[in-house]
Amino acid sequence: RHLAIRGGRLRLGDRALVMGIVNVTPDSFSDGGLHDDPAAAASGALRMVRDGADLLDLGAESTRPGHEPVGAEAEWERLAPVFATLAPHQANLPPISVDTSKASVAERALAAGAALVNDVWGFRRDPDMARVTAEAGAGAILMHNRETIDRSIDIVDDILRVLARSVAIAREAGVGEDAIVLDPGLGFGKTLEQNFEALAALPRLKAEGYPVLVGLSRKRFTGRFGPPDRTPAERVAGTLAADTYAMLAGADIIRVHDVAAHAEAARMVAALRAAERRPAPA
């Protein structure tokens, strides 16, 4: 099975692919400021490749709760020098995804070498996002999101309904069916319990017929069973456990900060599943 992306196809299925997060922001919830400088961002991206990243996800606007919105020009001013710094290494880089909800930023990033668009609003906010993605022949990662938390709803039904709308928008604009990835949006507009419910329902999302990306790295609910004063960077154990569960439940891509640990875990899960499929000795 393959995912169509700008410039080629990405193989899926043997194991979950690991997407390394490169936040070119001063205020991301987990690593704000770590890659704020273009050289630091490029260096961090290359380190993730050495650690086993199959994809890189570059973003320049924090989406944490209470974040300050960034205009399209300011967002691109953060991203442009990172793409320029990475350009000489392009032959040795995995596909790059741009994490944005703005069509103008996506268009520039695709022209600069990005192969996928990762939209936390699933093409439901900027009416030009689907067109820009389709015209570039790029992959589309469509995420579920909510403006506010609603404890009364069935969150899984809401995810399926909203993402069905995102898929319809993408397909109507000409995005190929083999270019779409769905993301349940863990940590976005959901209670702690709704995050657990959404993760447990991954097989229902997989049944929609599209590859699934899970992005739960270091989010608050991953620290549920640790000390309450842990920093996001100290939530690695909970993150790794939840991502391993996601891989066993069928996640095709896991979006993470801690690439080396997850690359190793993905290979271990794949090896165990391969052993499970081998016939018993006669």
Coordinates of N, CA and C in Angstrom, one line a residue, residues 15 58 129 136-137 180:
R15 N 5.5 -1.4 8.7 CA 5.5 -0.9 10.1 C 5.0 0.5 10.1
L58 N 7.2 20.1 9.6 CA 7.7 21.5 9.9 C 6.5 22.4 10.2
M129 N -7.3 25.7 0.9 CA -6.3 24.7 1.3 C -6.4 23.5 0.4
A136 N -0.9 20.9 -6.3 CA 0.5 20.5 -6.1 C 0.7 19.0 -6.2
G137 N -0.4 18.2 -6.2 CA -0.3 16.8 -6.1 C 0.3 16.3 -4.8
I180 N -4.8 10.8 0.9 CA -5.4 11.3 2.1 C -5.1 10.5 3.3

